Amino acid sequence: MPDIGSVWSELGGDPALLARVSTVVRPGALPARLPVRELARACVGACALAAAELGAHRAGRVEVPRVTVDDGAVATAFTGERHLLVDGRAPQTFAPLSRFWRTADGWVRTHANYPHHRARLLHALDVPEDPAAVGSALRDRPALEVEEAVYGAGGLAVALRTPAEWAAHDQAAALATRPLVERVRLDTSRARALPPPDGTPLLPAAGLRVLDLTRVLAGPVATRTLALLGADVLRLDAPHLPELPDQHADTGFGKRSATLDLSAGHDRFEELLAAADVVVTGYRPGALDRFGLSPEALAERRPGLVVAQVSAWGAYGPWGGRRGFDSLVQVATGIAAVEGSAERPGALPAQALDHGTGYLLAAAVLRALTEQAYGDAAGGGRLVRLALARTAAWLQDGSPLPEDGAGADGAEVGTVPYDGPARWLAETDSPVGRLRYARPAVSFADGPHDWARPPGPWGADAARW
């Protein structure tokens, strides 16, 4: 059963600090057969506690600020992309070809939100861009055959598996040998000196520079959270791979956005890296290595760096180099089978693997910074690494659902029904239009309540600090 105690231990946190966490329990938030609400609560709570801990150290406080985790705020943030309005318009979260399809022996789910993924799917199936044509092409083919054919063409399609079928897969076996949060020391550089944060609210990441090389959705959630906590976050994208505008509006809060061709802009990237404290990557494992962006190569050029990586399937095993998204991981790992029916696969009430892993990644970065500056083994670069499929295994660990209550998630400060997201939504003007958005779920005493800046247009900022 996911709980803040278990994940705080994975992050290397002091168990005594769990007493600083309180929970507002709201039955009815994120309803599911699997313990999604408990997972979401644990991920956000661990991130908030990691932020409060780092902030206390930097401010010279003896006591870590109290953390309150409200199921309502968490549920709203985990479904934030559904609540987003841009000038009153609701974005399309999934493209028409991103869905479940019947096959000869079961189901597959495709992901075709990006134009290049859509083109590869259609090429693999040899059909025009028409849902009826795609459905016809899939109906007579076995699901696993479709999975391999689309993957071979560089597209995204995953066959529906039961939990038992996934457990028998070699990738599941590889994941089972790994911790939820992988933490590795990269070098033995001297401990960094972090100056005390200025003013109120307490911003634990103030003055830190974060290079954000991530896309959909876990990585951007992590870097958006670091921006909330005061970090200077610069997102870099390849000029030929524009982000979907509404997706960028949802995850771009607090950040600047620039484009940089890593092949032609090597010198500019090295200038950015030399002044960076954290690099976060969210591309499939190995995809950026040819640019000298492996954790080891980054740490060699910038000793003391914190490198954070997130992927769909993990950086190991037969699927270690595959692309993937939350919806596809749910299908492969048996979640869609558990949440569905005999007639049709289902889905979690949120892209909980993405959001949960994003908050865990931010928490891992914050704990790495704390350990570097204030830990018993201070100094040294750090690598932290998470995978959506490993988070899925944590969600499905087989423990029974508890009665409603805080349990291992800290002291319960109240149990009230969930009456919807309205109180956790806000509006602001931005360069991309009037936005309605989900307010931050990470909360602690004297901490920030919102981002310092709204999102701007994708790629509109200069690639410099």
Coordinates of C-alpha atoms in Angstrom, one line a residue:
M1 CA 0.0 0.0 0.0
P2 CA 1.5 3.4 -1.0
D3 CA 2.1 5.6 2.0
I4 CA 4.4 8.5 2.8
G5 CA 6.4 6.5 5.3
S6 CA 7.6 4.0 2.7
V7 CA 8.5 6.5 0.1
W8 CA 10.2 8.8 2.6
S9 CA 12.4 5.9 3.5
E10 CA 13.2 5.3 -0.2
L11 CA 14.2 8.9 -0.4
G12 CA 16.6 8.5 2.5
G13 CA 14.6 10.8 4.8
D14 CA 14.7 11.0 8.6
P15 CA 11.7 9.0 9.8
A16 CA 11.3 11.4 12.8
L17 CA 10.2 14.1 10.3
L18 CA 7.1 12.2 9.4
A19 CA 5.6 13.6 12.6
R20 CA 5.5 17.0 10.8
V21 CA 3.0 15.8 8.3
S22 CA -0.8 16.1 8.7
T23 CA -3.5 14.9 6.3
V24 CA -6.9 16.1 5.4
V25 CA -8.7 13.0 4.3
R26 CA -11.5 13.4 1.7
P27 CA -13.3 10.2 0.8
G28 CA -14.5 10.3 -2.8
A29 CA -11.4 12.0 -4.2
L30 CA -9.7 10.0 -7.0
P31 CA -12.1 7.0 -6.8
A32 CA -10.6 3.7 -8.1
R33 CA -10.2 0.0 -7.3
L34 CA -6.5 0.5 -6.8
P35 CA -5.2 2.9 -4.0
V36 CA -4.8 5.9 -6.2
R37 CA -5.7 8.5 -3.6
E38 CA -3.2 7.0 -1.2
L39 CA -0.4 7.0 -3.8
A40 CA -1.2 10.6 -4.8
R41 CA -1.2 11.7 -1.1
A42 CA 2.1 9.9 -0.4
C43 CA 3.9 11.4 -3.4
V44 CA 2.8 15.0 -2.7
G45 CA 3.4 14.6 1.0
A46 CA 6.9 13.3 0.5
C47 CA 7.6 16.2 -1.9
A48 CA 6.3 18.8 0.5
L49 CA 8.2 17.3 3.4
A50 CA 11.4 17.3 1.4
A51 CA 10.9 20.9 0.5
A52 CA 10.2 21.9 4.1
E53 CA 13.3 20.0 5.2
L54 CA 15.6 21.8 2.7
G55 CA 14.0 25.1 3.4
A56 CA 14.6 24.7 7.2
H57 CA 18.2 23.8 6.7
R58 CA 18.8 26.8 4.4
A59 CA 17.0 29.2 6.7
G60 CA 18.9 27.9 9.8
R61 CA 15.7 26.7 11.5
V62 CA 15.9 24.0 14.1
E63 CA 12.4 22.8 13.4
V64 CA 11.1 21.7 10.0
P65 CA 7.8 23.6 9.0
R66 CA 4.6 21.6 9.3
V67 CA 3.3 20.0 6.2
T68 CA -0.4 19.6 5.4
V69 CA -1.6 17.3 2.6
D70 CA -5.2 17.8 1.6
D71 CA -6.7 15.1 -0.5
G72 CA -8.8 17.7 -2.3
A73 CA -5.9 19.8 -3.4
V74 CA -4.0 16.6 -4.4
A75 CA -6.9 15.2 -6.5
T76 CA -7.3 18.6 -8.2
A77 CA -3.6 18.8 -9.1
F78 CA -3.5 15.2 -10.3
T79 CA -6.3 16.0 -12.8
G80 CA -5.0 19.5 -13.5
E81 CA -4.9 19.1 -17.3
R82 CA -8.6 18.4 -17.3
H83 CA -9.4 21.6 -15.3
L84 CA -7.2 23.9 -17.5
L85 CA -9.1 26.5 -19.5
V86 CA -7.3 28.8 -22.0
D87 CA -9.5 31.9 -22.7
G88 CA -12.5 29.7 -21.6
R89 CA -11.6 26.8 -24.0
A90 CA -11.0 23.4 -22.6
P91 CA -8.0 21.7 -24.2
Q92 CA -8.1 18.3 -25.9
T93 CA -6.2 15.9 -23.7
F94 CA -6.0 13.0 -26.1
A95 CA -6.0 13.0 -29.9
P96 CA -8.6 10.9 -31.8
L97 CA -6.1 8.1 -32.5
S98 CA -4.9 7.9 -28.8
R99 CA -7.3 5.3 -27.5
F100 CA -8.2 1.7 -27.0
W101 CA -8.7 -0.5 -30.0
R102 CA -10.1 -4.0 -30.4
T103 CA -7.8 -6.6 -31.9
A104 CA -8.3 -10.2 -32.9
D105 CA -7.5 -11.5 -29.4
G106 CA -7.9 -8.6 -27.1
W107 CA -7.1 -4.9 -27.0
V108 CA -4.3 -2.4 -27.7
R109 CA -3.9 1.2 -26.7
T110 CA -2.2 3.7 -29.0
H111 CA -0.7 7.1 -28.3
A112 CA -0.7 9.5 -31.2
N113 CA -0.9 13.0 -29.6
Y114 CA 2.3 14.2 -31.3
P115 CA 2.4 14.5 -35.1
H116 CA 5.5 12.3 -35.5
H117 CA 4.0 9.5 -33.4
R118 CA 0.8 9.7 -35.3
A119 CA 2.7 9.4 -38.6
R120 CA 4.6 6.4 -37.4
L121 CA 1.5 4.6 -36.2
L122 CA -0.2 5.2 -39.6
H123 CA 2.9 4.1 -41.5
A124 CA 3.1 0.9 -39.4
L125 CA -0.6 0.0 -40.2
D126 CA -0.4 1.3 -43.8
V127 CA -3.7 3.3 -43.4
P128 CA -4.8 6.9 -43.8
E129 CA -5.5 9.2 -40.9
D130 CA -9.0 7.9 -40.3
P131 CA -10.2 6.2 -37.1
A132 CA -12.3 3.8 -39.1
A133 CA -9.3 2.7 -41.2
V134 CA -7.2 2.3 -38.1
G135 CA -9.9 0.2 -36.4
S136 CA -10.3 -2.0 -39.4
A137 CA -6.5 -2.6 -39.7
L138 CA -6.3 -3.6 -36.1
R139 CA -9.4 -5.8 -35.8
D140 CA -7.9 -8.9 -37.4
R141 CA -4.4 -8.7 -36.0
P142 CA -3.2 -10.1 -32.6
A143 CA -2.5 -7.5 -30.0
L144 CA 1.2 -8.5 -29.4
E145 CA 1.8 -8.5 -33.2
V146 CA 0.4 -4.9 -33.3
E147 CA 2.6 -3.9 -30.4
E148 CA 5.8 -5.1 -32.0
A149 CA 4.9 -3.8 -35.5
V150 CA 4.1 -0.2 -34.3
Y151 CA 7.1 -0.2 -32.0
G152 CA 9.3 -1.3 -34.9
A153 CA 8.1 1.7 -36.9
G154 CA 8.9 4.1 -34.0
G155 CA 5.3 4.5 -33.0
L156 CA 3.4 3.8 -29.7
A157 CA 1.0 0.9 -29.2
V158 CA 0.8 -1.5 -26.2
A159 CA -1.2 -4.7 -25.8
L160 CA -3.5 -5.0 -22.8
R161 CA -2.1 -7.4 -20.2
T162 CA -3.4 -8.7 -16.9
P163 CA -1.3 -8.2 -13.8
A164 CA -0.3 -11.8 -14.0
E165 CA 0.7 -11.5 -17.6
W166 CA 2.8 -8.5 -16.8
A167 CA 4.4 -10.2 -13.8
A168 CA 5.7 -12.9 -16.2
H169 CA 7.2 -10.3 -18.6
D170 CA 11.0 -9.8 -18.5
Q171 CA 10.6 -6.1 -18.1
A172 CA 8.5 -6.6 -14.9
A173 CA 11.3 -8.9 -13.6
A174 CA 13.9 -6.2 -14.3
L175 CA 11.8 -3.6 -12.5
A176 CA 11.3 -5.9 -9.5
T177 CA 15.0 -5.8 -8.7
R178 CA 15.1 -2.0 -8.5
P179 CA 14.0 0.4 -5.8
L180 CA 11.2 2.9 -6.4
V181 CA 13.7 5.7 -6.1
E182 CA 17.2 5.0 -7.4
R183 CA 19.8 7.1 -5.8
V184 CA 23.5 7.1 -6.9
R185 CA 26.5 9.2 -6.0
L186 CA 28.2 10.4 -9.1
D187 CA 31.4 12.0 -7.8
T188 CA 33.3 13.1 -4.7
S189 CA 33.3 16.9 -5.2
R190 CA 33.2 19.2 -2.2
A191 CA 29.9 20.1 -0.5
R192 CA 28.1 23.1 -1.9
A193 CA 27.3 26.0 0.2
L194 CA 23.7 27.1 -0.2
P195 CA 23.0 30.6 0.9
P196 CA 19.9 31.3 3.1
P197 CA 16.7 32.0 1.2
D198 CA 15.6 35.6 1.4
G199 CA 12.3 36.8 2.6
T200 CA 8.8 35.3 2.8
P201 CA 7.5 32.8 1.7
L202 CA 10.2 30.3 2.4
L203 CA 11.5 29.1 -1.0
P204 CA 13.7 26.1 -0.5
A205 CA 15.1 26.1 -4.0
A206 CA 15.7 29.8 -4.3
G207 CA 18.8 30.6 -6.3
L208 CA 19.2 27.2 -7.8
R209 CA 19.3 26.7 -11.5
V210 CA 17.5 23.8 -13.2
L211 CA 17.9 22.7 -16.8
D212 CA 14.7 21.1 -17.8
L213 CA 15.0 18.6 -20.7
T214 CA 11.6 16.9 -20.2
R215 CA 8.4 16.3 -22.0
V216 CA 5.0 14.9 -21.0
L217 CA 4.1 14.7 -18.1
A218 CA 6.1 13.5 -15.2
G219 CA 9.2 15.5 -15.9
P220 CA 7.4 18.8 -16.5
V221 CA 5.4 18.2 -13.2
A222 CA 8.7 17.8 -11.4
T223 CA 10.3 20.9 -12.8
R224 CA 7.1 22.9 -12.4
T225 CA 7.2 21.9 -8.7
L226 CA 10.9 23.0 -8.4
A227 CA 9.9 26.3 -10.0
L228 CA 7.1 26.7 -7.4
L229 CA 9.8 26.3 -4.7
G230 CA 11.9 29.1 -6.1
A231 CA 14.2 27.5 -8.6
D232 CA 15.2 29.2 -11.9
V233 CA 13.9 26.6 -14.3
L234 CA 14.9 26.8 -18.0
R235 CA 13.2 24.3 -20.2
L236 CA 15.0 23.4 -23.4
D237 CA 13.4 21.8 -26.4
A238 CA 14.6 20.9 -29.9
P239 CA 13.4 23.5 -32.4
H240 CA 11.9 20.8 -34.6
L241 CA 9.9 19.2 -31.7
P242 CA 7.4 21.8 -30.6
E243 CA 5.4 21.1 -27.4
L244 CA 1.6 20.9 -27.7
P245 CA 0.5 24.5 -26.8
D246 CA -2.1 23.5 -24.2
Q247 CA 0.2 21.0 -22.6
H248 CA 2.8 23.6 -22.3
A249 CA 0.3 26.0 -20.7
D250 CA -0.5 23.4 -18.1
T251 CA 3.1 22.5 -17.1
G252 CA 4.9 25.7 -17.9
F253 CA 4.0 27.6 -14.7
G254 CA 7.1 29.2 -13.1
K255 CA 9.5 28.3 -15.9
R256 CA 11.1 29.9 -18.9
S257 CA 11.1 28.1 -22.2
A258 CA 13.8 28.2 -24.9
T259 CA 14.8 26.1 -27.9
L260 CA 18.2 24.8 -28.6
D261 CA 19.6 22.4 -31.2
L262 CA 22.0 20.3 -29.1
S263 CA 23.9 19.3 -32.2
A264 CA 24.6 22.9 -33.4
G265 CA 24.3 24.6 -30.0
H266 CA 26.9 22.6 -28.1
D267 CA 28.8 25.7 -26.8
R268 CA 25.7 27.4 -25.5
F269 CA 24.6 24.2 -23.7
E270 CA 28.0 23.9 -22.1
E271 CA 27.6 27.5 -20.8
L272 CA 24.2 26.7 -19.3
L273 CA 25.5 23.4 -17.8
A274 CA 28.5 25.1 -16.2
A275 CA 26.1 27.3 -14.1
A276 CA 23.4 24.7 -13.5
D277 CA 22.7 23.0 -10.2
V278 CA 20.3 20.4 -11.5
V279 CA 19.6 18.7 -14.8
V280 CA 16.3 16.9 -15.3
T281 CA 15.8 14.6 -18.3
G282 CA 12.6 12.9 -19.4
Y283 CA 13.5 11.3 -22.8
R284 CA 13.7 7.6 -23.2
P285 CA 16.9 6.2 -21.7
G286 CA 20.0 6.7 -23.8
A287 CA 18.3 9.1 -26.3
L288 CA 20.4 12.0 -25.1
D289 CA 23.7 10.2 -24.5
R290 CA 25.0 11.0 -28.0
F291 CA 25.0 14.7 -27.0
G292 CA 27.1 14.0 -23.9
L293 CA 24.1 14.0 -21.6
S294 CA 24.5 10.7 -19.8
P295 CA 24.6 11.3 -16.0
E296 CA 28.3 10.3 -15.9
A297 CA 29.2 12.6 -18.7
L298 CA 27.3 15.5 -17.2
A299 CA 28.9 15.0 -13.8
E300 CA 32.4 14.8 -15.3
R301 CA 31.9 18.3 -16.9
R302 CA 30.0 19.7 -13.9
P303 CA 31.1 18.1 -10.7
G304 CA 28.5 18.3 -7.9
L305 CA 25.5 18.3 -10.3
V306 CA 22.2 16.7 -9.4
V307 CA 21.0 14.7 -12.4
A308 CA 17.3 13.5 -12.3
Q309 CA 16.0 11.1 -14.8
V310 CA 12.5 9.8 -15.5
S311 CA 11.3 7.3 -18.1
A312 CA 8.3 5.1 -18.8
W313 CA 9.8 1.6 -18.5
G314 CA 13.1 2.1 -16.7
A315 CA 16.7 2.4 -17.9
Y316 CA 17.2 -1.4 -17.9
G317 CA 15.5 -4.6 -19.1
P318 CA 14.3 -5.4 -22.6
W319 CA 12.0 -2.4 -22.7
G320 CA 14.6 0.0 -21.3
G321 CA 15.0 1.9 -24.5
R322 CA 11.3 2.1 -25.4
R323 CA 9.2 5.2 -25.5
G324 CA 6.1 5.3 -23.4
F325 CA 3.4 7.3 -21.7
D326 CA 1.3 6.9 -18.6
S327 CA -1.7 5.6 -20.5
L328 CA 0.4 2.9 -22.1
V329 CA 2.1 1.9 -18.9
Q330 CA -1.3 1.4 -17.3
V331 CA -2.2 -0.9 -20.1
A332 CA 1.0 -3.0 -20.1
T333 CA 1.2 -3.4 -16.3
G334 CA -2.4 -4.7 -15.8
I335 CA -3.8 -1.5 -14.3
A336 CA -6.2 -1.1 -17.2
A337 CA -7.4 -4.6 -16.8
V338 CA -8.0 -4.1 -13.0
E339 CA -9.8 -0.8 -13.5
G340 CA -11.9 -2.1 -16.4
S341 CA -14.6 -4.7 -17.0
A342 CA -15.1 -7.9 -18.9
E343 CA -16.3 -5.7 -21.8
R344 CA -13.7 -3.0 -21.9
P345 CA -10.4 -2.0 -20.3
G346 CA -10.4 0.9 -17.9
A347 CA -8.1 3.6 -16.6
L348 CA -7.2 5.3 -13.4
P349 CA -9.1 8.5 -12.5
A350 CA -6.0 10.6 -13.3
Q351 CA -2.7 10.1 -15.1
A352 CA -1.5 9.2 -11.6
L353 CA 1.7 7.4 -12.7
D354 CA 2.8 10.6 -14.4
H355 CA 1.8 13.0 -11.7
G356 CA 2.9 10.8 -8.8
T357 CA 6.3 10.0 -10.4
G358 CA 6.7 13.8 -11.1
Y359 CA 6.3 14.7 -7.4
L360 CA 8.6 11.9 -6.4
L361 CA 11.2 13.1 -8.8
A362 CA 11.0 16.6 -7.4
A363 CA 11.2 15.1 -3.9
A364 CA 14.3 13.1 -4.9
V365 CA 16.0 16.2 -6.2
L366 CA 15.2 18.2 -3.0
R367 CA 16.6 15.4 -0.8
A368 CA 19.7 15.1 -3.0
L369 CA 20.3 18.8 -2.5
T370 CA 19.8 18.4 1.3
E371 CA 22.2 15.5 1.5
Q372 CA 24.8 17.3 -0.6
A373 CA 24.8 20.4 1.6
Y374 CA 23.9 19.1 5.0
G375 CA 24.1 15.3 5.1
D376 CA 26.6 13.1 6.9
A377 CA 28.2 12.3 3.5
A378 CA 28.0 15.8 2.1
G379 CA 29.3 16.8 -1.3
G380 CA 29.3 14.8 -4.5
G381 CA 27.1 14.8 -7.5
R382 CA 23.9 12.8 -7.3
L383 CA 21.8 10.8 -9.8
V384 CA 18.1 10.1 -8.9
R385 CA 16.1 8.0 -11.3
L386 CA 12.4 6.9 -11.4
A387 CA 10.2 5.0 -13.9
L388 CA 6.5 5.1 -14.4
A389 CA 6.3 1.3 -14.6
R390 CA 8.1 1.1 -11.2
T391 CA 5.5 3.5 -9.7
A392 CA 2.8 1.2 -11.2
A393 CA 4.3 -1.7 -9.3
W394 CA 4.2 0.3 -6.1
L395 CA 0.5 1.1 -6.8
Q396 CA -0.2 -2.6 -7.3
D397 CA 1.8 -4.0 -4.4
G398 CA -1.1 -6.2 -3.2
S399 CA -1.7 -4.6 0.2
P400 CA -5.4 -4.2 1.0
L401 CA -7.0 -0.8 1.0
P402 CA -7.2 0.8 4.4
E403 CA -10.3 2.3 6.0
D404 CA -10.5 6.0 5.3
G405 CA -7.9 7.7 7.4
A406 CA -4.4 8.9 7.4
G407 CA -2.7 5.7 8.4
A408 CA 1.0 5.9 7.7
D409 CA 0.5 9.3 6.0
G410 CA 0.8 11.3 9.2
A411 CA -1.7 12.7 11.7
E412 CA -5.2 13.1 10.4
V413 CA -6.5 16.6 10.9
G414 CA -10.0 15.9 9.5
T415 CA -12.2 13.7 7.4
V416 CA -14.6 15.5 5.1
P417 CA -16.3 14.5 1.8
Y418 CA -14.7 15.6 -1.4
D419 CA -17.1 18.2 -3.0
G420 CA -15.2 18.8 -6.2
P421 CA -12.2 20.8 -7.3
A422 CA -13.6 24.4 -7.3
R423 CA -11.8 25.6 -4.1
W424 CA -8.4 24.5 -5.5
L425 CA -8.7 26.3 -8.9
A426 CA -7.5 29.7 -9.7
E427 CA -7.3 32.1 -12.7
T428 CA -4.7 34.4 -14.0
D429 CA -3.8 36.4 -17.1
S430 CA -0.8 35.1 -19.0
P431 CA 1.0 35.7 -22.4
V432 CA -0.9 32.7 -23.7
G433 CA -4.3 33.9 -22.6
R434 CA -6.6 33.9 -19.6
L435 CA -5.9 30.7 -17.7
R436 CA -7.9 28.7 -15.2
Y437 CA -5.6 26.2 -13.6
A438 CA -5.1 23.9 -10.6
R439 CA -3.3 25.5 -7.7
P440 CA -0.2 23.8 -6.3
A441 CA -0.8 20.7 -4.1
V442 CA 2.6 21.0 -2.3
S443 CA 2.0 22.9 0.8
F444 CA 3.9 23.6 4.1
A445 CA 3.9 26.3 6.7
D446 CA 5.4 29.6 5.5
G447 CA 5.8 28.1 2.0
P448 CA 4.7 29.4 -1.4
H449 CA 1.0 29.2 -2.4
D450 CA 1.3 29.7 -6.1
W451 CA 3.9 30.1 -8.9
A452 CA 5.7 33.4 -9.3
R453 CA 5.0 33.6 -13.0
P454 CA 2.4 32.2 -15.4
P455 CA 3.5 30.2 -18.5
G456 CA 4.6 32.0 -21.6
P457 CA 4.7 30.9 -25.2
W458 CA 6.7 27.8 -26.0
G459 CA 10.3 28.6 -27.0
A460 CA 9.9 32.3 -26.5
D461 CA 12.8 32.9 -24.0
A462 CA 16.5 33.1 -24.7
A463 CA 18.6 30.0 -23.9
R464 CA 20.5 31.7 -21.1
W465 CA 20.4 32.2 -17.3

